[in-house]
XYZ file of C-alpha atoms in Angstrom:
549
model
C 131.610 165.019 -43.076
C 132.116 161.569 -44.199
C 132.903 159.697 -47.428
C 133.249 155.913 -48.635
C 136.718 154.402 -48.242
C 137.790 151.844 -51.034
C 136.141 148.865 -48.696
C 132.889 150.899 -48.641
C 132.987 152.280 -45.043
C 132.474 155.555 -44.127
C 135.313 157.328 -41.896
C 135.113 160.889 -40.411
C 137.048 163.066 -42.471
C 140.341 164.196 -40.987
C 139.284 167.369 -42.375
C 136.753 168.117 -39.785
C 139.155 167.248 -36.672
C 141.608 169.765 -38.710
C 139.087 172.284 -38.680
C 137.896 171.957 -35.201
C 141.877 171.746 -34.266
C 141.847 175.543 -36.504
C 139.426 177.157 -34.717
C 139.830 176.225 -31.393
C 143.352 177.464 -31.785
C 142.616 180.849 -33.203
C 139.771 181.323 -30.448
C 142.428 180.546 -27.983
C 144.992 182.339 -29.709
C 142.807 185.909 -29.889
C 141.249 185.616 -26.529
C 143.379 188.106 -24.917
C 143.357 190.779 -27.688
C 140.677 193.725 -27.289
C 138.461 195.529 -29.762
C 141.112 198.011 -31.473
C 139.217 201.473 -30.414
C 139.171 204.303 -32.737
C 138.319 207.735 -32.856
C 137.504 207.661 -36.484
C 133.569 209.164 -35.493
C 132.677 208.916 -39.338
C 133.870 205.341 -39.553
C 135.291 202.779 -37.295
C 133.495 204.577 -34.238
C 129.910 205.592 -35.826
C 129.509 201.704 -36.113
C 129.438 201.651 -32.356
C 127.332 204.662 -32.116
C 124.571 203.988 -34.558
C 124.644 200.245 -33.033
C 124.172 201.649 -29.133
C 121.043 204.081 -30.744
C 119.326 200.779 -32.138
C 119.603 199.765 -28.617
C 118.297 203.006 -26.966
C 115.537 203.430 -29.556
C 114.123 206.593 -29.806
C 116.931 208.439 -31.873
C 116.333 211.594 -33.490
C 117.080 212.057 -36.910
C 120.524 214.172 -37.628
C 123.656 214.200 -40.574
C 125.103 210.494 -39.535
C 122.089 208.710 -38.084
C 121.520 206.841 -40.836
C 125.156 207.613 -42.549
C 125.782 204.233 -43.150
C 124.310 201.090 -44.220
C 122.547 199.264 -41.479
C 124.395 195.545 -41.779
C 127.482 196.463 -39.856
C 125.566 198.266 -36.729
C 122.641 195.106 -36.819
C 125.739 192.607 -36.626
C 126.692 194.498 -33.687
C 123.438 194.385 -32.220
C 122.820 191.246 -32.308
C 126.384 189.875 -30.789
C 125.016 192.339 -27.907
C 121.815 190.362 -27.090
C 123.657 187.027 -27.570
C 125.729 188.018 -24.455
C 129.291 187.425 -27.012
C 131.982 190.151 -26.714
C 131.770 191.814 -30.244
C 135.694 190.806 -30.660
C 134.928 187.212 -29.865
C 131.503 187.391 -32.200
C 133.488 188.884 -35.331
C 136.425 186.160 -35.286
C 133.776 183.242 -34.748
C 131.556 184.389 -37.886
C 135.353 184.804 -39.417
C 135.850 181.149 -38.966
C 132.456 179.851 -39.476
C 132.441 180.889 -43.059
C 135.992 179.894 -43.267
C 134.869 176.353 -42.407
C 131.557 176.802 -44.596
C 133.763 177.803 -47.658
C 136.375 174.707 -46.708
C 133.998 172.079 -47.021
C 131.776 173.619 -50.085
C 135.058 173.490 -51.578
C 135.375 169.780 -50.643
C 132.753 168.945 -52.270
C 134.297 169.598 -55.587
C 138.499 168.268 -54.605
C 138.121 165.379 -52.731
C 141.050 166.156 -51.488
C 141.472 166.478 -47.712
C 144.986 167.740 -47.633
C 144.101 170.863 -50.095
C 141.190 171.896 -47.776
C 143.168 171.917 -44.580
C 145.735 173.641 -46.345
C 142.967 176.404 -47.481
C 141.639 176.351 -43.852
C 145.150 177.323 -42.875
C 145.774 180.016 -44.989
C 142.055 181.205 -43.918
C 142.594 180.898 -40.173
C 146.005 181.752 -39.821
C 146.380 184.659 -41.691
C 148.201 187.322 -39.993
C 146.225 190.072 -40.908
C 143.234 188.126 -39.542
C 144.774 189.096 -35.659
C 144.438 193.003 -35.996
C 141.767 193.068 -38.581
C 138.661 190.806 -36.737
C 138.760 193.617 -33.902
C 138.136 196.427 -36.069
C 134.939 198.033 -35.590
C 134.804 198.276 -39.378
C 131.525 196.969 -41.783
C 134.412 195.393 -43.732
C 135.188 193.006 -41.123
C 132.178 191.297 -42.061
C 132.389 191.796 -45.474
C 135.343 189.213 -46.065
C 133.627 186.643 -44.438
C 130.191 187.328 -46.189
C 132.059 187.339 -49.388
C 133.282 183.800 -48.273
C 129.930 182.634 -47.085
C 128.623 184.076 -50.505
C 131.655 181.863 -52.607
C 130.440 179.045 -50.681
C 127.381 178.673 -51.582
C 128.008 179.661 -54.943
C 130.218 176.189 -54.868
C 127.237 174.404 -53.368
C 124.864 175.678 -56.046
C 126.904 174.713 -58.998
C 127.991 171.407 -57.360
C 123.846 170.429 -57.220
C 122.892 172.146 -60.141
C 121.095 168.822 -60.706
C 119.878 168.283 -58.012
C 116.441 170.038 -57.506
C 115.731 170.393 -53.911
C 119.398 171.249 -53.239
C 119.643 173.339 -55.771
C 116.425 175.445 -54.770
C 118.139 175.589 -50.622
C 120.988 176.860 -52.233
C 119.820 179.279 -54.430
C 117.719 179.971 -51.320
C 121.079 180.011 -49.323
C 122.883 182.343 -51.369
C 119.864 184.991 -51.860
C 120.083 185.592 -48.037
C 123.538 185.418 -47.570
C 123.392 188.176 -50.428
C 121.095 190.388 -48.687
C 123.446 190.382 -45.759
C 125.927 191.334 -48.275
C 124.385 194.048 -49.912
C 123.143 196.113 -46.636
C 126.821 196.056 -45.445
C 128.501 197.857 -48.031
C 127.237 199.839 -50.953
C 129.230 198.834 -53.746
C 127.671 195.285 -53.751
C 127.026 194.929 -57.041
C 131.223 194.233 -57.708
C 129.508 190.354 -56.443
C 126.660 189.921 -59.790
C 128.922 188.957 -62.266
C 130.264 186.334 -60.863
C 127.136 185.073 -59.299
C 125.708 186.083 -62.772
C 128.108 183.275 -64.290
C 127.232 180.874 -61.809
C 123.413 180.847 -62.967
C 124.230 180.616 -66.073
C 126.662 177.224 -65.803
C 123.462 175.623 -63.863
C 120.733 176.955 -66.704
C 123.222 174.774 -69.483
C 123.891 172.583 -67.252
C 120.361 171.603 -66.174
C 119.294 172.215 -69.755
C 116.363 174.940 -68.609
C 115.820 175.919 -72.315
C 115.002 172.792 -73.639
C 112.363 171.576 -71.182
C 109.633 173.973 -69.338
C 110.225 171.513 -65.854
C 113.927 172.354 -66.271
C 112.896 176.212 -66.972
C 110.470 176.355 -63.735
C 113.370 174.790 -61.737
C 115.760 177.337 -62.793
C 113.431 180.104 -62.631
C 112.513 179.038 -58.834
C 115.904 178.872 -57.921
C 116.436 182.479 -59.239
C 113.920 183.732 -57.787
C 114.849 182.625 -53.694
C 117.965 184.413 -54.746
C 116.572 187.647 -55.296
C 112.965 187.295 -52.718
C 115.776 187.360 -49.689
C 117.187 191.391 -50.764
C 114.056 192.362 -51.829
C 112.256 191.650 -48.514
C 115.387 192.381 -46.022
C 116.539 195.531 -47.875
C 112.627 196.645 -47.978
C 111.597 195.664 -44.705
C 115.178 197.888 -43.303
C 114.094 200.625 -45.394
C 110.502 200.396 -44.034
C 111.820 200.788 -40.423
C 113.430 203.797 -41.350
C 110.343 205.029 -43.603
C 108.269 204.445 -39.938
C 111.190 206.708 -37.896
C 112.045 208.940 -40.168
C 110.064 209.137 -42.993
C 113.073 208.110 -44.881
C 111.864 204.829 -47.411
C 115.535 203.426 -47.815
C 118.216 201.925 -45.821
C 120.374 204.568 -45.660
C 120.667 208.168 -46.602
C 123.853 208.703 -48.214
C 122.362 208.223 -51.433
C 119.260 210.125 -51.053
C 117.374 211.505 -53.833
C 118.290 215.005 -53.524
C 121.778 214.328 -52.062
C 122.616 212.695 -55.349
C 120.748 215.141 -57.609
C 122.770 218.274 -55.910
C 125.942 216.552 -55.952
C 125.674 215.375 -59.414
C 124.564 219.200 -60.408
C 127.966 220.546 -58.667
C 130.092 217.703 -60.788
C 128.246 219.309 -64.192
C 129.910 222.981 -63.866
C 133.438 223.521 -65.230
C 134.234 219.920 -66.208
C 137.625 221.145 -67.877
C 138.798 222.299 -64.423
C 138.087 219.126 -62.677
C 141.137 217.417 -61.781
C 141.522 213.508 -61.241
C 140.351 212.862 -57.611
C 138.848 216.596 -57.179
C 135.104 216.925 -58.483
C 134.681 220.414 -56.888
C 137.294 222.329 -57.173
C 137.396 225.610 -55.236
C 137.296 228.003 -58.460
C 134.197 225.869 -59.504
C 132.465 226.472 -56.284
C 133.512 230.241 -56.194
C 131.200 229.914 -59.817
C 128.527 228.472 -57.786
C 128.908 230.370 -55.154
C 127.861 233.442 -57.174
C 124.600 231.962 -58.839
C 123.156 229.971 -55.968
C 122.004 231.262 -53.015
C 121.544 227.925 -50.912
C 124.780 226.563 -52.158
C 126.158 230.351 -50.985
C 125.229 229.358 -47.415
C 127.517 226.414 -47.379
C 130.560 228.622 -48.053
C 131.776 229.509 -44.162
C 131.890 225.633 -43.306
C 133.611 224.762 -46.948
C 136.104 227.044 -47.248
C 138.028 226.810 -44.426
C 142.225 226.527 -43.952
C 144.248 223.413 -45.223
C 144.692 222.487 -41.478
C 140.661 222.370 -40.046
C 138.074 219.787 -40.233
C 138.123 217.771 -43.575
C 140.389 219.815 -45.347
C 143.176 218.399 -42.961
C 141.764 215.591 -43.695
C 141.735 215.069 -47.472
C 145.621 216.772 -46.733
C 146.109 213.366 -45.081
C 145.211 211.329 -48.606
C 147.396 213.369 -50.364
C 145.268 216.214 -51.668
C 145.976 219.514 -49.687
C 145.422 222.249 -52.061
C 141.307 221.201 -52.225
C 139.063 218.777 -51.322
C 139.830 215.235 -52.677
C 136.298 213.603 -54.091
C 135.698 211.124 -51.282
C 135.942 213.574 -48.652
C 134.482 216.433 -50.511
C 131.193 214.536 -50.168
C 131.265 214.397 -46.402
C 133.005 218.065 -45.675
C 129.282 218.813 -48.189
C 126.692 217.036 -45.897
C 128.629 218.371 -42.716
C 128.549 222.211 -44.096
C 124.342 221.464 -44.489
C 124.533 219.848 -41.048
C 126.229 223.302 -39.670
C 123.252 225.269 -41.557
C 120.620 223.466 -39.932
C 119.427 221.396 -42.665
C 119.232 218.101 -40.820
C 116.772 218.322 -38.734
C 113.951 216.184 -40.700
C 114.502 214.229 -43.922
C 112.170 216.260 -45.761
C 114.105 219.135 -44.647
C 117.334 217.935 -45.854
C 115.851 216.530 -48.760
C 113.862 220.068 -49.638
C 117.047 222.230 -49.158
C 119.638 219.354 -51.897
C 116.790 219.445 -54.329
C 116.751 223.470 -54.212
C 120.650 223.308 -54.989
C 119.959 221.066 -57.928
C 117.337 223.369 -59.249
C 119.710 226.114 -59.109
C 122.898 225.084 -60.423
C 120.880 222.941 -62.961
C 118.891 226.190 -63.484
C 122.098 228.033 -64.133
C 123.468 225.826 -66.428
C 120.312 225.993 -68.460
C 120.798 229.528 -68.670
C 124.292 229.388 -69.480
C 125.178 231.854 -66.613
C 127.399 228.794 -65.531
C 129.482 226.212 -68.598
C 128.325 222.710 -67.521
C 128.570 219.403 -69.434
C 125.126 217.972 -70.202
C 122.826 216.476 -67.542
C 123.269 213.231 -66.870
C 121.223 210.322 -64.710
C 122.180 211.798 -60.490
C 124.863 209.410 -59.630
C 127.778 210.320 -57.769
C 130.574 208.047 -60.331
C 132.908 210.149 -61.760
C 132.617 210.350 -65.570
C 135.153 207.704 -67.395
C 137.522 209.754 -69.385
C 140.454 208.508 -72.032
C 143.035 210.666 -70.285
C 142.713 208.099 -66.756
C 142.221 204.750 -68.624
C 146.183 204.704 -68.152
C 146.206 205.009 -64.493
C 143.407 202.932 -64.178
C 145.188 200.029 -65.663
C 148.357 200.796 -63.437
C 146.488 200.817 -60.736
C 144.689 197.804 -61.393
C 147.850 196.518 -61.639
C 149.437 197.796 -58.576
C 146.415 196.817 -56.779
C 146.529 193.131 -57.853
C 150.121 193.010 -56.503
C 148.988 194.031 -53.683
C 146.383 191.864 -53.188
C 149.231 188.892 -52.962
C 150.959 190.908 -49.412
C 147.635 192.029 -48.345
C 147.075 189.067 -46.054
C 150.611 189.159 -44.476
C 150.711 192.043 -42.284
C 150.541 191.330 -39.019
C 149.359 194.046 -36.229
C 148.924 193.400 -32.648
C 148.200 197.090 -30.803
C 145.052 197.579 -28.970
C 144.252 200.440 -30.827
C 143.594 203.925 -28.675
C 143.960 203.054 -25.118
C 141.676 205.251 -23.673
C 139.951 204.357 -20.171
C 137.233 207.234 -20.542
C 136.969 206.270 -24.207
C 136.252 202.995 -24.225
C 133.430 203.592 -21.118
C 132.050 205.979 -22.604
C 131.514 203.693 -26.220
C 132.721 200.577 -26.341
C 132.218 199.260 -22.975
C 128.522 198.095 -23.211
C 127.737 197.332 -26.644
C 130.890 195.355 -27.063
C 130.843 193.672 -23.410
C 134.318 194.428 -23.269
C 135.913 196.068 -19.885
C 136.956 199.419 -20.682
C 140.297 198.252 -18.771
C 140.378 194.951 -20.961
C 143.671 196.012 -22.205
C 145.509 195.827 -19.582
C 145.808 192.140 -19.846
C 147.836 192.139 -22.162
C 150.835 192.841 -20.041
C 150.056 189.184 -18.382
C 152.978 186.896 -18.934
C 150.718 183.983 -20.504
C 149.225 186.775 -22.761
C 152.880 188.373 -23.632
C 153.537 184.208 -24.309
C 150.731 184.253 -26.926
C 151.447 187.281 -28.267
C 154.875 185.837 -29.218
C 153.567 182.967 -30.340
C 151.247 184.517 -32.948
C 153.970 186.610 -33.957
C 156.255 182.931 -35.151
C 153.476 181.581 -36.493
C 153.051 185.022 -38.762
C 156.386 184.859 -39.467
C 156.236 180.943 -41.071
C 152.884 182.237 -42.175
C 154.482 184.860 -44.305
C 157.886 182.875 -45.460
C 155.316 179.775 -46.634
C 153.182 181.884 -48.627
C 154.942 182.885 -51.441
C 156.041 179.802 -51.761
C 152.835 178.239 -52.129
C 151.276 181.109 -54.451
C 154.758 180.077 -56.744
C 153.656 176.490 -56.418
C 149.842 177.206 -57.486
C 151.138 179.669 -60.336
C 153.342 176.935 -61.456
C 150.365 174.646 -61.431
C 147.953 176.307 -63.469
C 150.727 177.419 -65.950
C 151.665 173.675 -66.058
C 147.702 172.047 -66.395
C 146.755 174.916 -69.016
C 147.291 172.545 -72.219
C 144.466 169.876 -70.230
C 142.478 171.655 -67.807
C 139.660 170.006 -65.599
C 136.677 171.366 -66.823
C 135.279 171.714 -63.616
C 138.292 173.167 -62.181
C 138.567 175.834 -64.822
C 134.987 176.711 -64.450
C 135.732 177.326 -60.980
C 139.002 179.527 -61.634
C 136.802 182.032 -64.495
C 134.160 182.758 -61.332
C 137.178 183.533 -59.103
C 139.111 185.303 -61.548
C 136.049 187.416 -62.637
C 135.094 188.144 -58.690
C 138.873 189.400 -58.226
C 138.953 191.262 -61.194
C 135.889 193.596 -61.370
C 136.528 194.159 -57.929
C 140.579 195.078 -58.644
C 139.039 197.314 -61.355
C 136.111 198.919 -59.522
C 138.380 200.121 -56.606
C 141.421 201.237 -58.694
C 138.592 203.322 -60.318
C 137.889 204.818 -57.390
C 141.752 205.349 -56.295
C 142.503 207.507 -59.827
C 139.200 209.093 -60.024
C 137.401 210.151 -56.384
C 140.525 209.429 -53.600
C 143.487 207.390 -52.684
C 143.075 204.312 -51.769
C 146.801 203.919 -50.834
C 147.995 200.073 -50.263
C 144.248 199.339 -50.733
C 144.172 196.715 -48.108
C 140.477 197.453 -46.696
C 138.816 196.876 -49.771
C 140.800 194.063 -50.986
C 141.046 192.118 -48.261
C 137.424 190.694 -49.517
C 138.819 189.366 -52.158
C 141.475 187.041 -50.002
C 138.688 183.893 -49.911
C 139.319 183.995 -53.738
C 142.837 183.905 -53.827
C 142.893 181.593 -51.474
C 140.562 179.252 -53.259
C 142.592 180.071 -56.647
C 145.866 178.811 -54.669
C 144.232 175.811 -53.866
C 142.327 175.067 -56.701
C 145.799 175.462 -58.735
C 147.809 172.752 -56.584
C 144.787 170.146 -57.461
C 145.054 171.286 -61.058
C 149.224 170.174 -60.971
C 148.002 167.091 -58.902
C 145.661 165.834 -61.791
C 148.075 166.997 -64.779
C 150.733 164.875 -63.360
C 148.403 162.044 -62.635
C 147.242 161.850 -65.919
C 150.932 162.017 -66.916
C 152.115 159.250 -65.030
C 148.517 156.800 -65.957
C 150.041 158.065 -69.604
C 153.966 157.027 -69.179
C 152.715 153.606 -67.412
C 150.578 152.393 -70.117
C 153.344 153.182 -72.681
C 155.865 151.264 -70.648
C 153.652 148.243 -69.907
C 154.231 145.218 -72.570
């Protein structure tokens, strides 16, 4: 990247030889550390699984197949036929939106010291050393959510401009289809993209002239063609192998009706976090003879399956709401239920039909029907401890980035053969490098730099603090545009997981789904030094022309 000096030359911009310096060093840095293996086979290792099926082909349909969203698995798949080792593949798309978000956010400082300092706290972040060798969808998610803030910069930086504006809008629409087949929860994102559409239709003036409107209306549209085709053509794969027309089947129309038709009966019994509790499904037990069937595999000891487990969030006397759902499709698994999606799909509908039925009847009290969904109902009694976790949650948000973790995860030989080894191209033995004395040397090295890392930071979150406090009476309008998108993309996010913390399960420190929202503190920090910078510019200009004669 280049600009125009004072004399009218063009330099290269430090900037980029920073940013080279960045990731070469963090490459370097990591290239010793393996994938951190996991048992987890409903998480971190069904990832790996799913992704080694799209490789085999020819899977047969069961109760995880299609468990999760296809964008994690495809990422995988794709660092496999590129020949990069998935750990080396995750930290390189980590940096490269890194950089991409870096210079989109050059664009609008001009300042070359604030973006290195931004790549910094992007690159070097200490979490960044455990967390890109998870086998997790959120790995990708944070820099996605980067990427995405990126070219949400871009857009709104060429909101005039019509061609640019039209490859960014196209830009951000496929970015955003990456997004929202990695995670389901994708629409935390719209708002704030929401806002950023709206800035460019006032500032383009697209309702006072129909060339302006068109313009707009194109742009909008490449947003949105990008999901709509990838999301389709995904579900249309799994339409052609399964019969299945959607990208997943966690949210399956007859999942979510018989879910939703167990959350209806005995709402006054329903604790916080516990949707279904064990006297409710005795209720159901008794008036539903498919639901009946379920009962061996449900109610089981404290100690088995995911009872133990939802004893491990905190919730031992029941099931706690996130893991209720799972410990459900696995009891229908056990009865035989998955062997086709129609199948599956046949037996959830004929639960709905007879709890729903039943509370027809009035054989069972139920609150009234409501559209299948599987949010909790917003009550006044946990508005409270939704705030306070909100709260908690925002705190947290500030340390999230500071924990450093440098184990290898489960160092299992047969373990990592058995899963890992191909569809990562990592040797299974790949650990056992570590105990190398130029490793060990790195390994200490990463663990200063964390350290300087994590003394710096607070200082510099003070300093930005200080700096939007201090610029609040004169804000940049620009600037302050820029802070309301951030802010908004923090806070619906803060909000939409402390929901799910006081209402479904807890999310404890909260660190895997907040660590998306690092990029926009990060930016925030920034952004809030160059606010201080131009306050006490204009300052100074303002105290030298009163002191001139």
């Amino acid at each position: 990247m280049a600009w125009e000096t004072t004399k009218g030359k063009t330099y290269v911009a430090p900037t980029v030889w920073g940013a080279i310096a960045l990731v070469l060093f963090k490459l370097w840095a990591i290239a010793h550390l393996p994938i951190h293996a996991s048992l987890a086979y409903h998480d971190n290792l069904r990832y790996i699984i799913r992704a080694t099926q799209l490789l085999q082909g020819d899977v047969p349909y069961d109760g995880l197949v299609l468990a999760r969203q296809p964008g994690y698995p495809l990422f995988i798949l794709a660092s496999y036929h590129l020949g990069i080792p998935l750990r080396f593949s995750q930290e390189l798309f980590y940096l490269g939106a890194g950089v991409f978000l870096g210079f989109s956010l050059q664009r609008w400082l001009r300042a070359p010291a604030l973006t290195l300092l931004f790549l910094t706290l992007y690159s070097l972040a200490p979490f960044s050393y455990h967390w890109n060798r998870q086998t997790l969808q959120e790995v990708i998610y944070l820099p996605l959510t980067a990427a995405l803030l990126g070219a949400a910069l871009n857009l709104l930086k060429d909101c005039h401009h019509r061609r640019r504006f039209l490859l960014h809008s196209l830009i951000l629409g496929l970015l955003l289809a990456l997004f929202w087949n990695t995670r389901p929860e994708g629409v935390w994102i719209l708002p704030s993209l929401s806002l950023c559409y709206l800035y460019s239709a006032r500032e383009q003036g697209c309702f006072r002239s129909r060339t302006h409107l068109t313009h707009f209306v194109a742009g909008t549209l490449l947003s949105l063609a990008p999901i709509i085709f990838i999301t389709s053509a995904l579900a249309w794969s799994n339409y052609l192998n399964y019969g299945l027309f959607n990208t997943y089947d966690l949210k399956t129309p007859g999942l979510t009706a018989a879910y939703s038709s167990l959350q209806r009966v005995s709402p006054e019994r329903q604790p916080p976090q516990i949707p279904v509790p064990e006297a409710t499904r005795r209720e159901i037990y008794a008036i539903s003879p498919s639901f009946r069937r379920l009962k061996p595999a449900l109610e089981i000891a404290e100690d088995e399956g995911w009872r133990a487990a939802s004893c491990d969030l905190g919730v031992c006397d029941d099931y706690v709401g996130g893991i209720f759902y799972w410990a459900l499709r696995d009891a229908v698994e056990a009865q035989g239920f998955y062997q086709s999606v129609a199948e599956t799909e046949g037996f959830y509908r004929q639960i709905a039909q007879e709890v729903n039925g039943a509370c027809e009847q009035g054989w069972l009290n139920c609150q009234p029907r409501r559209r299948a969904s599987f949010i909790p109902r917003i009550s006044g009694d946990l508005i409270g401890p939704w705030l306070m976790s909100s709260l908690h949650l925002g705190r947290q948000l500030t340390h999230s980035s500071l924990v450093l973790r440098l184990d290898s995860g489960l160092e299992d030989l047969e373990l990592r053969e058995r899963y890992y080894r191909q569809i990562t191209r990592e040797p299974a033995d790949f650990f056992q490098a570590r105990s190398n004395p130029l490793n060990q040397a790195k390994d200490r090295l990463i663990q200063e730099l964390s350290h300087l890392y994590q003394l710096l930071f607070p200082i510099c979150l003070g300093l930005s603090l200080l700096g939007w406090l201090w610029s609040f009476s004169h804000p940049s309008p620009k600037l302050l545009i820029l802070a309301v998108i951030l802010l908004l993309c923090i806070l619906v996010r803060l909000l939409l997981v402390a929901y799910i913390d006081v209402s479904s399960w807890p999310v404890g420190a909260g660190d895997r789904y907040l660590r998306p929202l690092l990029p926009a503190l990060w930016l925030l920090m920034v952004i809030g030094l160059q606010a201080a910078y131009q306050e006490w510019q204009q300052r100074y200009v303002s105290a030298s022309r009163k002191l001139s004669p």
